[in-house]
XYZ file of C-alpha atoms in Angstrom:
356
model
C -26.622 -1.183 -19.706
C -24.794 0.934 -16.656
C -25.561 -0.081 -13.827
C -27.830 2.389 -11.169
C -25.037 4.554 -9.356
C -25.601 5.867 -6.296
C -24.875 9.193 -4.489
C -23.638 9.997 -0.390
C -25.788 13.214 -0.625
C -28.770 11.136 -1.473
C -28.564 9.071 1.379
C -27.924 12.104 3.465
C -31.148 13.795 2.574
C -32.703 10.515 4.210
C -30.607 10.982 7.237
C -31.879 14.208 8.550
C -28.983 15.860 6.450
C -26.342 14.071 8.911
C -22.957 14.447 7.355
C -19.527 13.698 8.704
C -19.037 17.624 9.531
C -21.476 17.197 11.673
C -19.942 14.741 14.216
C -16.091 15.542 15.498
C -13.568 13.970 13.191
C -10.832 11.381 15.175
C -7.612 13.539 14.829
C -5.103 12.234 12.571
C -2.289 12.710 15.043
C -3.630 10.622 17.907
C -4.094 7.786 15.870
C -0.538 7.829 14.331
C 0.397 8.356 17.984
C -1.074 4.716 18.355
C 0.351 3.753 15.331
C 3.704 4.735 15.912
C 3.734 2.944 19.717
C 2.541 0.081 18.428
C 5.083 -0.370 14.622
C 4.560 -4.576 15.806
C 0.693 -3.799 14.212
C 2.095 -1.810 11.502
C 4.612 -4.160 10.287
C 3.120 -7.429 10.647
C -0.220 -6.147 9.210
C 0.128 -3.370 7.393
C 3.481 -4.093 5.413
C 2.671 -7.251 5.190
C -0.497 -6.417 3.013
C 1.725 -4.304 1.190
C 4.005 -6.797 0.439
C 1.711 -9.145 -0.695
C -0.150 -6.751 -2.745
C 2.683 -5.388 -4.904
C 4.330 -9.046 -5.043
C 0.544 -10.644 -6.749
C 0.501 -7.645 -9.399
C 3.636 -8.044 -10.640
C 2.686 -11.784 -10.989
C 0.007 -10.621 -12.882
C 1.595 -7.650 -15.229
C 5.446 -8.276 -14.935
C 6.302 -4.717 -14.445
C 5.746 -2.252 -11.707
C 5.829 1.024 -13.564
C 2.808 -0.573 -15.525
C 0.624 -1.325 -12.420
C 1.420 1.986 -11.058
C 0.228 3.510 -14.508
C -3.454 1.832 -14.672
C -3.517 2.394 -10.859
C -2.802 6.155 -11.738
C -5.419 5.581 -14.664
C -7.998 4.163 -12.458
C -8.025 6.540 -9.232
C -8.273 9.871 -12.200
C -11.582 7.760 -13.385
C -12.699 8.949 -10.009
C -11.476 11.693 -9.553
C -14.804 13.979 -10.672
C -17.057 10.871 -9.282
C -15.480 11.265 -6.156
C -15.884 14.884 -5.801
C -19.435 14.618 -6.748
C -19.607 12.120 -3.616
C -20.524 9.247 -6.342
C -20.135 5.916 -6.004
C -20.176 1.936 -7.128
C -19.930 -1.022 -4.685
C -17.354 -3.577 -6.330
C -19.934 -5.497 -7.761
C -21.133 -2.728 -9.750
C -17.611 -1.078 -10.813
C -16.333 -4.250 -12.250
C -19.618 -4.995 -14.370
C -18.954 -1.610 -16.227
C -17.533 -1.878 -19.628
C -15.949 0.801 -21.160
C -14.879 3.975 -18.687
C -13.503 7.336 -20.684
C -11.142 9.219 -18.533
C -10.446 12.950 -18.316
C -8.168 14.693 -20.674
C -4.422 13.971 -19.090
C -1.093 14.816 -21.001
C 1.453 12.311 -20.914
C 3.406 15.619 -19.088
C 0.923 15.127 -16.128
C 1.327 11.178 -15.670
C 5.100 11.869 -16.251
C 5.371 14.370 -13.425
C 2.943 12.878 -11.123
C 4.410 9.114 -11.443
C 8.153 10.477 -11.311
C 8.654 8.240 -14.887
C 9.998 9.542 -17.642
C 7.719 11.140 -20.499
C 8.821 8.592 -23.032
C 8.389 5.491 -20.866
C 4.853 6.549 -20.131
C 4.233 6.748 -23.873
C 5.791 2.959 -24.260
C 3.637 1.637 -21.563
C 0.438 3.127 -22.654
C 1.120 1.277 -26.163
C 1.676 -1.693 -24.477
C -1.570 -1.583 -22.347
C -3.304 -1.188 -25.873
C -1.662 -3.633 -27.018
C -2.924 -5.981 -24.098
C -6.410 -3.880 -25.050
C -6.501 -2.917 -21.335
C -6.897 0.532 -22.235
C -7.826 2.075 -25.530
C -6.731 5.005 -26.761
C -8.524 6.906 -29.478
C -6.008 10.200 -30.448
C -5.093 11.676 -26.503
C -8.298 10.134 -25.106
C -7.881 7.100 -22.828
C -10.487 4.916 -22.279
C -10.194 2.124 -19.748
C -11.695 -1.582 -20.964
C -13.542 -3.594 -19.228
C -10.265 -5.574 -19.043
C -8.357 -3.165 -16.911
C -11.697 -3.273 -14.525
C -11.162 -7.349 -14.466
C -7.522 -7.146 -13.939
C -8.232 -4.621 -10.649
C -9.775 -7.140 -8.734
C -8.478 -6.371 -4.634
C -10.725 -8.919 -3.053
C -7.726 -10.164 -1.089
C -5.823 -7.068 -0.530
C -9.619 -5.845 0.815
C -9.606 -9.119 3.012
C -6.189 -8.169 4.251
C -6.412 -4.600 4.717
C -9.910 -5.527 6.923
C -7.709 -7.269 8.821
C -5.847 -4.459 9.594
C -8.343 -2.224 10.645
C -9.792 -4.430 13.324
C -6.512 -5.396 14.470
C -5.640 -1.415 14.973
C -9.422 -0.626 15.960
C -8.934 -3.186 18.837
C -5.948 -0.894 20.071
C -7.825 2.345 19.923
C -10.655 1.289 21.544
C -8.655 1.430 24.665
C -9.219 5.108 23.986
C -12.357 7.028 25.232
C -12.832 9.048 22.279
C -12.535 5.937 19.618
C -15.319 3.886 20.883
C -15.305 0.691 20.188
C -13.719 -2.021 17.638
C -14.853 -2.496 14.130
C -14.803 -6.526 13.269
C -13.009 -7.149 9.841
C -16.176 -8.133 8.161
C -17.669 -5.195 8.522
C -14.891 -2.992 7.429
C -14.933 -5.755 4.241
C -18.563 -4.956 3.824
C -17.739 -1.107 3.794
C -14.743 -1.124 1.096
C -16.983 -3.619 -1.461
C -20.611 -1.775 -0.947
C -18.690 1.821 -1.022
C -15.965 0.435 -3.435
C -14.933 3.618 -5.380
C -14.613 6.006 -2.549
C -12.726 3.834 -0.287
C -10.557 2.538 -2.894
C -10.336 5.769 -4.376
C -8.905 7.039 -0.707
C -6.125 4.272 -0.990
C -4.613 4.963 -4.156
C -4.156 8.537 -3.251
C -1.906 7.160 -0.701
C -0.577 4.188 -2.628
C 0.498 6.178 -5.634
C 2.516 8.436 -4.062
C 4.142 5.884 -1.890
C 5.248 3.765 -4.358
C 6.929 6.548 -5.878
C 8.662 7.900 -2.852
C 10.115 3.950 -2.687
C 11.000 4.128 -6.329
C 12.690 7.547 -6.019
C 15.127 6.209 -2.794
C 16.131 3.019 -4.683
C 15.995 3.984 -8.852
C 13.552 1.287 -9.577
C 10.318 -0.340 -7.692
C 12.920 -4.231 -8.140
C 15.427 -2.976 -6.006
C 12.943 -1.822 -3.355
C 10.295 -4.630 -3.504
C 13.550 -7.415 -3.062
C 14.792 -4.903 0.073
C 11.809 -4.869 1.814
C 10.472 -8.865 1.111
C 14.498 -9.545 3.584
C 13.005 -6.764 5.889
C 9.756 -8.812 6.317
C 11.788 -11.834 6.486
C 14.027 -9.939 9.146
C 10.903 -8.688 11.153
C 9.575 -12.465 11.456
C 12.463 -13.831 12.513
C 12.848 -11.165 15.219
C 9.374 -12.046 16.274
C 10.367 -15.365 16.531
C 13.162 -15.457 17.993
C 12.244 -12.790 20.422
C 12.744 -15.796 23.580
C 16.443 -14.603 23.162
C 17.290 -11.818 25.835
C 19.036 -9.577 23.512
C 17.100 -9.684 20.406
C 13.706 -9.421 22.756
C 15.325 -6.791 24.492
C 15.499 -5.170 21.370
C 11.786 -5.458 20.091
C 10.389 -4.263 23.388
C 12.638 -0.991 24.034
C 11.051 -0.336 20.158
C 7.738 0.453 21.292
C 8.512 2.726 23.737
C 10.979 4.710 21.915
C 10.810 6.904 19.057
C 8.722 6.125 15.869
C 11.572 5.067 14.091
C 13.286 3.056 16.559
C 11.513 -0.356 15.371
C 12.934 -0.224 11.707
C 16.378 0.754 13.257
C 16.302 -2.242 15.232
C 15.601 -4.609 12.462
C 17.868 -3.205 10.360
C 21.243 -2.204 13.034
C 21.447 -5.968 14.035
C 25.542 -6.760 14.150
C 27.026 -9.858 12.131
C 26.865 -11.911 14.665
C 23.147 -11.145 16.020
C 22.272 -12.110 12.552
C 24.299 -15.334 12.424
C 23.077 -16.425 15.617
C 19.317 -16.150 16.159
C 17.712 -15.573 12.009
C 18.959 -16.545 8.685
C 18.421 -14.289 5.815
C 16.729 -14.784 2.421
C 18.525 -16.560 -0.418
C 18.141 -15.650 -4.037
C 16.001 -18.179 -4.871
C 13.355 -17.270 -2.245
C 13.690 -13.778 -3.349
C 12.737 -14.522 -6.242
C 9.692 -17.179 -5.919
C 8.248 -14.396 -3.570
C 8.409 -11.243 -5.636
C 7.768 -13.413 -9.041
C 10.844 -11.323 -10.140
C 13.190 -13.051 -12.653
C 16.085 -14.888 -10.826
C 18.616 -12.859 -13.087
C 16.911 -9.329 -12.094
C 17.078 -10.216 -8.421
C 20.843 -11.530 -8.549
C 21.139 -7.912 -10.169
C 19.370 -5.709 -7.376
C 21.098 -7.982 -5.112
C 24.477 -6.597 -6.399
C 23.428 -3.290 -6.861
C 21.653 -3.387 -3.513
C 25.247 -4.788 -2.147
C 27.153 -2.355 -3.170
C 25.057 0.683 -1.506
C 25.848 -0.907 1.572
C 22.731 -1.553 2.564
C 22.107 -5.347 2.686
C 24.923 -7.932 3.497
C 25.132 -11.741 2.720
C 25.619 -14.183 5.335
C 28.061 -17.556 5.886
C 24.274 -19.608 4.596
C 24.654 -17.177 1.698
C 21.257 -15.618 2.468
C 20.735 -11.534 2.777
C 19.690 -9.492 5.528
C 19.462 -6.055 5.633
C 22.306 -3.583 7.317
C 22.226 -0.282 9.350
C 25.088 1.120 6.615
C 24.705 2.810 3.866
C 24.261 6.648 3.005
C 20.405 5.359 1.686
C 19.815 3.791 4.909
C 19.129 7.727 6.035
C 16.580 8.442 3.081
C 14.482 5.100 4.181
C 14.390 5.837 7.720
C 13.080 9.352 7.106
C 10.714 7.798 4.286
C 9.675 5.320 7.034
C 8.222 8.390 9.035
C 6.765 9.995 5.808
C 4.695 6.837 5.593
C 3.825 6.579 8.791
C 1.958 9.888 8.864
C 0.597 9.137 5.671
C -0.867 5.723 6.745
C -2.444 7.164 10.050
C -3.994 10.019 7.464
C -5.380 7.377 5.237
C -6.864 4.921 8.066
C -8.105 8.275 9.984
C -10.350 9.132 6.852
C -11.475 5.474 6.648
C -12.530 5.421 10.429
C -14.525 8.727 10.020
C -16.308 7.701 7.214
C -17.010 4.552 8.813
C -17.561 6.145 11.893
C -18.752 9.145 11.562
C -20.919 9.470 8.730
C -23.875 8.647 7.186
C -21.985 6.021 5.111
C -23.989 2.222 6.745
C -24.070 -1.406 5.469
């Protein structure tokens, strides 16, 4: 039996009809502002949830374009629940069973994933083969499998994390207030699962694809950016050393993009002296990509220019490359689109009737 849903404009009629248009909205702009002069929070929190979040569901399904396909499949479940103001905690989402999905033409999921029309057809046979979805003519219907495998409890965890760590630097501004504690922004994404989680694959989707439309495949990008957080930690580290330190601090006071160009315009012999780089075989254990596929994107990545090996035979990333220019502006695409996404959280934690 389905479980008793709930709805916002229910618990708004109990609120004296409070809604978030009633109270001003935080502006989008002055907390990227924040974001931006701060990319230390961004990278070792933010990208490092990413990280760690693409890295565990490949584990899990061996293929990006798959996850990004039931991810897609998931967020259109919601899309009519969401607009309705609808919602499950996690609890209640996962102990659905079967969940029909809106009419969508392979066409759409083609266009909208940037993957081509017949390799959307082969992965939706091969998620009915693994009976995660089941398809009955063009109707898709997600099983309660697909709900089991789509279990964030650490990315929530980590993304909590996050929040409070970037709600501790706005609350240095009047009009923030002050800091949400990460188990109260935990509480918020599992008791209003489906709208919060709903709100980060509408950024996730689309950022994934930007990354897989710079570098030709999700691999090649996943192994590039596991050396950058590699390179990012041993800056941190090894930040004691005048030049390097001199480095991370001008970062945060310069443009947005300065940080990334720091990490990644570090001369030969920067790199040789104060960090080592990542070896295959690290790579590899850390993505859960096959050692062969990573020696591949290593070679491919090699050749663009963009990474370098060192005399320890590990890689670190370079400032060359003609795609160097495409991830720096991407860099600042997702920046603006992270500071949207976390400014809708923090209103709706905020600033509606929305309360644990």
């Amino acid at each position: 039996m389905e479980k008793k849903i709930s709805y916002i404009n229910e618990i708004l009629k109990k609120k004296d009809n409070l809604n978030i248009n009633d109270l001003e909205k935080f502006d989008s702009k002055e907390i990227g502002l924040v974001l931006s002069s701060n990319p230390f929070i961004l990278m070792k929190y933010w990208i490092k949830f990413q990280q760690e979040w693409i890295n565990i569901n490949y584990k899990i399904f061996k293929d990006h374009d798959k996850y990004i396909l039931l991810l897609y499949l998931i967020s259109k479940s919601w899309e009519g629940e969401s607009n309705l103001f609808k919602f499950y905690s996690i609890d209640d989402y996962r102990s659905k069973y079967d969940i029909s999905l809106p009419n969508i033409s392979l066409l759409d999921i083609a266009t909208d994933l940037k993957i081509p029309k017949e390799t959307i057809r082969r992965k939706l046979i091969e998620l009915e083969k693994e009976k995660i979805i089941i398809r009955n003519g063009q109707k898709i219907v997600l099983s309660a499998l697909a709900l089991s495998l789509q279990k964030p409890e650490n990315s929530i965890k980590m993304l909590s994390i996050f929040f409070e760590k970037l709600s501790i630097l706005l609350s240095a501004q009047d009009w923030f207030g002050p800091p949400i504690h990460r188990g109260d922004v935990e509480l918020y994404f599992k008791k209003f699962y489906t709208i919060f989680w709903n709100r980060y694959l509408k950024m996730q989707i689309p950022f994934l694809v930007r990354w897989k439309k710079i570098f030709g495949d999700l691999e090649s990008w996943v192994i590039w950016a596991n050396m950058g957080m590699n390179q990012v930690s041993n800056l941190e580290k090894d930040s004691t050393k005048a030049e390097v330190k001199n480095n991370i601090n001008s970062s945060r006071n310069n443009k947005a993009n300065q940080y990334i160009e720091d990490i990644i315009n570090m001369n030969d012999a920067q790199v040789n002296e104060v960090m080592c780089g990542v070896n295959t075989s690290s790579i590899s254990e850390i993505s859960f990509i096959p050692r062969a596929t990573v020696i591949r994107k290593l070679n491919k990545l090699s050749k663009e220019n963009i990474i370098k090996r060192n005399k320890k035979l590990e890689y670190f990333l370079t400032g060359r490359g003609k795609l160097n220019k495409q991830i720096k502006a991407n860099y600042l695409i997702n920046q603006k689109n992270i500071a949207l996404f976390v400014t809708d959280i923090f209103n709706l934690i905020k600033k509606s009737s929305l309360k644990i």
